[in-house]
Structure formats: C-alpha cells, structure tokens
C-alpha cells in the first residue's frame, strides 16, 4: 500500500509541474549539457562565481539528481539560441514539526538580463512552488533583497520574519 501511495504522489508531482509541450519556452530540469549552454554565465548575473570545471559541474549535478524530487533545479532554454535564460531551484526540507511535514526552500532564481520582461521569473517561481506543493510541503519560503520584495509579493509571497546568515570563507 505504501508503494502505491508513493507512486501516486510521484505521478501527482510530475503532473502538477509539467509544462505544455507546445510552450515555446518550456521549463525542465537542469541537464548535463546545460553547462555548455550558459548555465554558469546566467548564475553569475545573480552572484559572482568562479569558473566551475565541467567535471565538477557533472559531479554536483549527479549529487543533486540523486536526491530526486527533494532538490530540483529548473531551467528555461531559449530554443532560438540554445542558451539557458532562466533558472531557479527548490529543495525540500523534511521536518518533525507539523506532523513530520516538509518545507520548500526556493533559491537562485535568475533571468538573463536580455530575457527579462517576459515573465520567465514568475513562470519559474510558479513551477517551483507547484513542485513543493505537489511534494507535500506545507509552505514555501525564500530570501530576497528589499528591492525584490514587491516582485515576490506579485508571485504570492508575503513578508515573514527576518533572515539571518553566517557566511564561511570557502
């Protein structure tokens, strides 16, 4: 019986995050070939980052993919340029509170500067939110700068609490 409910949950998750095949800019999971399609150049528009060798990219992607639905990096590839023009990720934290529920954490949402104004960010965020919902999360949270507060409010988020951080020198 548990395997039937697991299979049903997986099918529901896949259906809820599926994008129509005829969508001109469909959302999909990050793939091994995306390293050559400007994935890191896109991420560097969010935060400066050093070059990442392909073998390190492939190893990290394999680690992430091994987590299944608990860690999703979604991308939009522009078919006209074969470049990644939008991305975002959600990871699902398993909790003990709320009856052993889960929380979705959205991170690293960025749209290429040349592709902004096409609602790709909202499309990615909605996709990630629906993935979290389909995988049993009771809420989805994200951190953003004060300048992006209004943007994320337009995506349905409400301001809650204060973010705190400790950064390590790595």
PDB file of C-alpha atoms in Angstrom:
ATOM      1  CA  UNK A   1       0.000   0.000   0.000  1.00  0.00           C
ATOM      2  CA  UNK A   2       2.837   2.427   0.803  1.00  0.00           C
ATOM      3  CA  UNK A   3       4.377   1.900  -2.634  1.00  0.00           C
ATOM      4  CA  UNK A   4       1.014   2.663  -4.277  1.00  0.00           C
ATOM      5  CA  UNK A   5       0.762   5.951  -2.373  1.00  0.00           C
ATOM      6  CA  UNK A   6       4.399   6.777  -3.205  1.00  0.00           C
ATOM      7  CA  UNK A   7       3.774   6.102  -6.874  1.00  0.00           C
ATOM      8  CA  UNK A   8       0.601   8.193  -6.776  1.00  0.00           C
ATOM      9  CA  UNK A   9       2.445  11.060  -5.083  1.00  0.00           C
ATOM     10  CA  UNK A  10       5.232  10.908  -7.670  1.00  0.00           C
ATOM     11  CA  UNK A  11       2.710  10.896 -10.524  1.00  0.00           C
ATOM     12  CA  UNK A  12       0.853  13.838  -8.979  1.00  0.00           C
ATOM     13  CA  UNK A  13       4.113  15.748  -8.571  1.00  0.00           C
ATOM     14  CA  UNK A  14       5.106  15.146 -12.185  1.00  0.00           C
ATOM     15  CA  UNK A  15       1.670  16.153 -13.463  1.00  0.00           C
ATOM     16  CA  UNK A  16       1.488  19.291 -11.360  1.00  0.00           C
ATOM     17  CA  UNK A  17       4.848  20.599 -12.553  1.00  0.00           C
ATOM     18  CA  UNK A  18       4.506  19.547 -16.183  1.00  0.00           C
ATOM     19  CA  UNK A  19       4.560  22.339 -18.737  1.00  0.00           C
ATOM     20  CA  UNK A  20       2.691  22.038 -22.019  1.00  0.00           C
ATOM     21  CA  UNK A  21       4.796  20.545 -24.795  1.00  0.00           C
ATOM     22  CA  UNK A  22       3.786  23.369 -27.158  1.00  0.00           C
ATOM     23  CA  UNK A  23       5.082  26.010 -24.732  1.00  0.00           C
ATOM     24  CA  UNK A  24       7.702  27.999 -26.704  1.00  0.00           C
ATOM     25  CA  UNK A  25       9.916  28.255 -23.594  1.00  0.00           C
ATOM     26  CA  UNK A  26       9.217  25.143 -21.507  1.00  0.00           C
ATOM     27  CA  UNK A  27      10.655  24.616 -18.051  1.00  0.00           C
ATOM     28  CA  UNK A  28      12.666  21.479 -17.445  1.00  0.00           C
ATOM     29  CA  UNK A  29      15.218  20.002 -15.031  1.00  0.00           C
ATOM     30  CA  UNK A  30      18.854  21.017 -15.329  1.00  0.00           C
ATOM     31  CA  UNK A  31      20.668  18.575 -17.624  1.00  0.00           C
ATOM     32  CA  UNK A  32      24.353  17.641 -18.012  1.00  0.00           C
ATOM     33  CA  UNK A  33      24.594  19.509 -21.332  1.00  0.00           C
ATOM     34  CA  UNK A  34      23.418  22.784 -19.719  1.00  0.00           C
ATOM     35  CA  UNK A  35      26.907  23.589 -18.521  1.00  0.00           C
ATOM     36  CA  UNK A  36      27.792  24.365 -22.149  1.00  0.00           C
ATOM     37  CA  UNK A  37      24.580  26.362 -22.621  1.00  0.00           C
ATOM     38  CA  UNK A  38      25.496  29.254 -20.350  1.00  0.00           C
ATOM     39  CA  UNK A  39      24.137  27.993 -17.026  1.00  0.00           C
ATOM     40  CA  UNK A  40      27.044  29.457 -15.036  1.00  0.00           C
ATOM     41  CA  UNK A  41      27.037  32.698 -17.003  1.00  0.00           C
ATOM     42  CA  UNK A  42      23.390  33.045 -16.021  1.00  0.00           C
ATOM     43  CA  UNK A  43      24.061  32.280 -12.347  1.00  0.00           C
ATOM     44  CA  UNK A  44      26.841  34.879 -12.359  1.00  0.00           C
ATOM     45  CA  UNK A  45      24.174  37.518 -13.032  1.00  0.00           C
ATOM     46  CA  UNK A  46      22.836  36.662  -9.582  1.00  0.00           C
ATOM     47  CA  UNK A  47      26.102  36.348  -7.701  1.00  0.00           C
ATOM     48  CA  UNK A  48      29.748  36.427  -8.781  1.00  0.00           C
ATOM     49  CA  UNK A  49      31.200  32.961  -9.075  1.00  0.00           C
ATOM     50  CA  UNK A  50      34.481  31.486 -10.232  1.00  0.00           C
ATOM     51  CA  UNK A  51      34.608  29.201 -13.252  1.00  0.00           C
ATOM     52  CA  UNK A  52      33.485  25.654 -12.493  1.00  0.00           C
ATOM     53  CA  UNK A  53      35.166  22.870 -14.485  1.00  0.00           C
ATOM     54  CA  UNK A  54      32.817  20.555 -16.337  1.00  0.00           C
ATOM     55  CA  UNK A  55      33.801  17.526 -14.228  1.00  0.00           C
ATOM     56  CA  UNK A  56      32.855  19.433 -11.043  1.00  0.00           C
ATOM     57  CA  UNK A  57      29.558  20.505 -12.629  1.00  0.00           C
ATOM     58  CA  UNK A  58      28.758  16.922 -13.646  1.00  0.00           C
ATOM     59  CA  UNK A  59      29.635  15.548 -10.196  1.00  0.00           C
ATOM     60  CA  UNK A  60      27.486  18.118  -8.394  1.00  0.00           C
ATOM     61  CA  UNK A  61      24.582  17.579 -10.783  1.00  0.00           C
ATOM     62  CA  UNK A  62      24.767  13.819 -10.147  1.00  0.00           C
ATOM     63  CA  UNK A  63      24.667  14.504  -6.384  1.00  0.00           C
ATOM     64  CA  UNK A  64      21.632  16.738  -6.780  1.00  0.00           C
ATOM     65  CA  UNK A  65      19.836  14.332  -9.103  1.00  0.00           C
ATOM     66  CA  UNK A  66      20.374  11.521  -6.581  1.00  0.00           C
ATOM     67  CA  UNK A  67      18.105  13.476  -4.218  1.00  0.00           C
ATOM     68  CA  UNK A  68      15.182  13.017  -6.601  1.00  0.00           C
ATOM     69  CA  UNK A  69      12.218  15.313  -6.036  1.00  0.00           C
ATOM     70  CA  UNK A  70      13.821  16.726  -2.872  1.00  0.00           C
ATOM     71  CA  UNK A  71      16.088  19.002  -4.932  1.00  0.00           C
ATOM     72  CA  UNK A  72      15.009  20.427  -8.258  1.00  0.00           C
ATOM     73  CA  UNK A  73      16.942  22.886 -10.378  1.00  0.00           C
ATOM     74  CA  UNK A  74      14.644  24.124 -13.120  1.00  0.00           C
ATOM     75  CA  UNK A  75      15.771  25.922 -16.252  1.00  0.00           C
ATOM     76  CA  UNK A  76      14.338  27.585 -19.326  1.00  0.00           C
ATOM     77  CA  UNK A  77      16.302  27.133 -22.544  1.00  0.00           C
ATOM     78  CA  UNK A  78      15.711  29.553 -25.384  1.00  0.00           C
ATOM     79  CA  UNK A  79      15.350  27.324 -28.466  1.00  0.00           C
ATOM     80  CA  UNK A  80      16.455  30.159 -30.752  1.00  0.00           C
ATOM     81  CA  UNK A  81      19.868  30.445 -29.052  1.00  0.00           C
ATOM     82  CA  UNK A  82      20.177  27.115 -27.183  1.00  0.00           C
ATOM     83  CA  UNK A  83      21.109  29.191 -24.110  1.00  0.00           C
ATOM     84  CA  UNK A  84      19.727  28.852 -20.588  1.00  0.00           C
ATOM     85  CA  UNK A  85      17.824  32.100 -19.973  1.00  0.00           C
ATOM     86  CA  UNK A  86      16.168  31.434 -16.598  1.00  0.00           C
ATOM     87  CA  UNK A  87      16.703  29.186 -13.622  1.00  0.00           C
ATOM     88  CA  UNK A  88      15.647  28.594 -10.048  1.00  0.00           C
ATOM     89  CA  UNK A  89      15.837  25.800  -7.531  1.00  0.00           C
ATOM     90  CA  UNK A  90      13.770  24.348  -4.736  1.00  0.00           C
ATOM     91  CA  UNK A  91      14.883  21.907  -2.126  1.00  0.00           C
ATOM     92  CA  UNK A  92      12.542  20.155   0.246  1.00  0.00           C
ATOM     93  CA  UNK A  93      13.438  20.047   3.920  1.00  0.00           C
ATOM     94  CA  UNK A  94      11.937  17.202   5.923  1.00  0.00           C
ATOM     95  CA  UNK A  95      10.611  18.444   9.290  1.00  0.00           C
ATOM     96  CA  UNK A  96       9.409  16.952  12.547  1.00  0.00           C
ATOM     97  CA  UNK A  97       7.019  19.817  13.231  1.00  0.00           C
ATOM     98  CA  UNK A  98       3.542  19.910  11.727  1.00  0.00           C
ATOM     99  CA  UNK A  99       3.242  16.146  11.771  1.00  0.00           C
ATOM    100  CA  UNK A 100       6.569  15.404  10.074  1.00  0.00           C
ATOM    101  CA  UNK A 101       5.760  17.756   7.223  1.00  0.00           C
ATOM    102  CA  UNK A 102       8.084  19.381   4.682  1.00  0.00           C
ATOM    103  CA  UNK A 103       9.103  22.914   3.704  1.00  0.00           C
ATOM    104  CA  UNK A 104      10.185  24.035   0.250  1.00  0.00           C
ATOM    105  CA  UNK A 105      13.120  26.454   0.039  1.00  0.00           C
ATOM    106  CA  UNK A 106      13.388  28.432  -3.199  1.00  0.00           C
ATOM    107  CA  UNK A 107      16.873  29.626  -4.135  1.00  0.00           C
ATOM    108  CA  UNK A 108      18.900  31.056  -7.013  1.00  0.00           C
ATOM    109  CA  UNK A 109      16.099  32.486  -9.151  1.00  0.00           C
ATOM    110  CA  UNK A 110      17.584  34.470 -12.026  1.00  0.00           C
ATOM    111  CA  UNK A 111      16.524  35.501 -15.511  1.00  0.00           C
ATOM    112  CA  UNK A 112      19.075  36.565 -18.110  1.00  0.00           C
ATOM    113  CA  UNK A 113      19.184  40.356 -18.424  1.00  0.00           C
ATOM    114  CA  UNK A 114      18.380  40.091 -22.139  1.00  0.00           C
ATOM    115  CA  UNK A 115      15.304  37.916 -21.457  1.00  0.00           C
ATOM    116  CA  UNK A 116      13.700  39.955 -18.662  1.00  0.00           C
ATOM    117  CA  UNK A 117      10.202  41.330 -19.067  1.00  0.00           C
ATOM    118  CA  UNK A 118       8.862  38.063 -20.484  1.00  0.00           C
ATOM    119  CA  UNK A 119       7.540  36.768 -17.133  1.00  0.00           C
ATOM    120  CA  UNK A 120      10.089  33.934 -17.098  1.00  0.00           C
ATOM    121  CA  UNK A 121      10.917  34.609 -13.449  1.00  0.00           C
ATOM    122  CA  UNK A 122       7.280  34.343 -12.438  1.00  0.00           C
ATOM    123  CA  UNK A 123       6.961  31.200 -14.540  1.00  0.00           C
ATOM    124  CA  UNK A 124       9.981  29.599 -12.822  1.00  0.00           C
ATOM    125  CA  UNK A 125       8.780  30.620  -9.341  1.00  0.00           C
ATOM    126  CA  UNK A 126       5.291  29.240 -10.004  1.00  0.00           C
ATOM    127  CA  UNK A 127       6.820  25.973 -11.251  1.00  0.00           C
ATOM    128  CA  UNK A 128       8.974  25.653  -8.117  1.00  0.00           C
ATOM    129  CA  UNK A 129       6.041  26.488  -5.816  1.00  0.00           C
ATOM    130  CA  UNK A 130       3.878  23.864  -7.501  1.00  0.00           C
ATOM    131  CA  UNK A 131       6.669  21.300  -7.230  1.00  0.00           C
ATOM    132  CA  UNK A 132       6.847  21.946  -3.481  1.00  0.00           C
ATOM    133  CA  UNK A 133       3.059  21.762  -3.125  1.00  0.00           C
ATOM    134  CA  UNK A 134       2.884  18.506  -5.092  1.00  0.00           C
ATOM    135  CA  UNK A 135       5.568  17.030  -2.845  1.00  0.00           C
ATOM    136  CA  UNK A 136       3.643  17.682   0.361  1.00  0.00           C
ATOM    137  CA  UNK A 137       5.206  20.919   1.588  1.00  0.00           C
ATOM    138  CA  UNK A 138       3.076  22.945   3.998  1.00  0.00           C
ATOM    139  CA  UNK A 139       4.850  26.151   2.927  1.00  0.00           C
ATOM    140  CA  UNK A 140       7.470  27.508   0.571  1.00  0.00           C
ATOM    141  CA  UNK A 141       9.957  30.137   1.680  1.00  0.00           C
ATOM    142  CA  UNK A 142      12.654  32.229   0.048  1.00  0.00           C
ATOM    143  CA  UNK A 143      15.019  35.049   0.900  1.00  0.00           C
ATOM    144  CA  UNK A 144      15.291  38.163  -1.210  1.00  0.00           C
ATOM    145  CA  UNK A 145      16.647  41.684  -1.125  1.00  0.00           C
ATOM    146  CA  UNK A 146      14.340  44.539  -0.132  1.00  0.00           C
ATOM    147  CA  UNK A 147      14.341  45.671  -3.775  1.00  0.00           C
ATOM    148  CA  UNK A 148      12.724  42.389  -4.825  1.00  0.00           C
ATOM    149  CA  UNK A 149      10.034  42.363  -2.112  1.00  0.00           C
ATOM    150  CA  UNK A 150       7.344  43.690  -4.477  1.00  0.00           C
ATOM    151  CA  UNK A 151       8.286  41.230  -7.190  1.00  0.00           C
ATOM    152  CA  UNK A 152       7.907  38.227  -4.903  1.00  0.00           C
ATOM    153  CA  UNK A 153       4.682  39.653  -3.468  1.00  0.00           C
ATOM    154  CA  UNK A 154       3.375  39.650  -7.058  1.00  0.00           C
ATOM    155  CA  UNK A 155       4.215  35.922  -7.089  1.00  0.00           C
ATOM    156  CA  UNK A 156       2.034  35.370  -3.996  1.00  0.00           C
ATOM    157  CA  UNK A 157       4.649  35.550  -1.232  1.00  0.00           C
ATOM    158  CA  UNK A 158       4.165  37.584   1.948  1.00  0.00           C
ATOM    159  CA  UNK A 159       6.918  39.028   4.093  1.00  0.00           C
ATOM    160  CA  UNK A 160       7.516  36.916   7.190  1.00  0.00           C
ATOM    161  CA  UNK A 161      10.225  37.207   9.845  1.00  0.00           C
ATOM    162  CA  UNK A 162      13.833  38.255   9.299  1.00  0.00           C
ATOM    163  CA  UNK A 163      16.621  36.346   7.575  1.00  0.00           C
ATOM    164  CA  UNK A 164      19.898  35.895   9.423  1.00  0.00           C
ATOM    165  CA  UNK A 165      23.094  34.394   7.998  1.00  0.00           C
ATOM    166  CA  UNK A 166      26.652  33.416   8.813  1.00  0.00           C
ATOM    167  CA  UNK A 167      28.948  33.143   5.820  1.00  0.00           C
ATOM    168  CA  UNK A 168      32.054  30.966   5.820  1.00  0.00           C
ATOM    169  CA  UNK A 169      35.186  31.801   3.837  1.00  0.00           C
ATOM    170  CA  UNK A 170      35.397  28.973   1.318  1.00  0.00           C
TER     171      UNK A 170
END
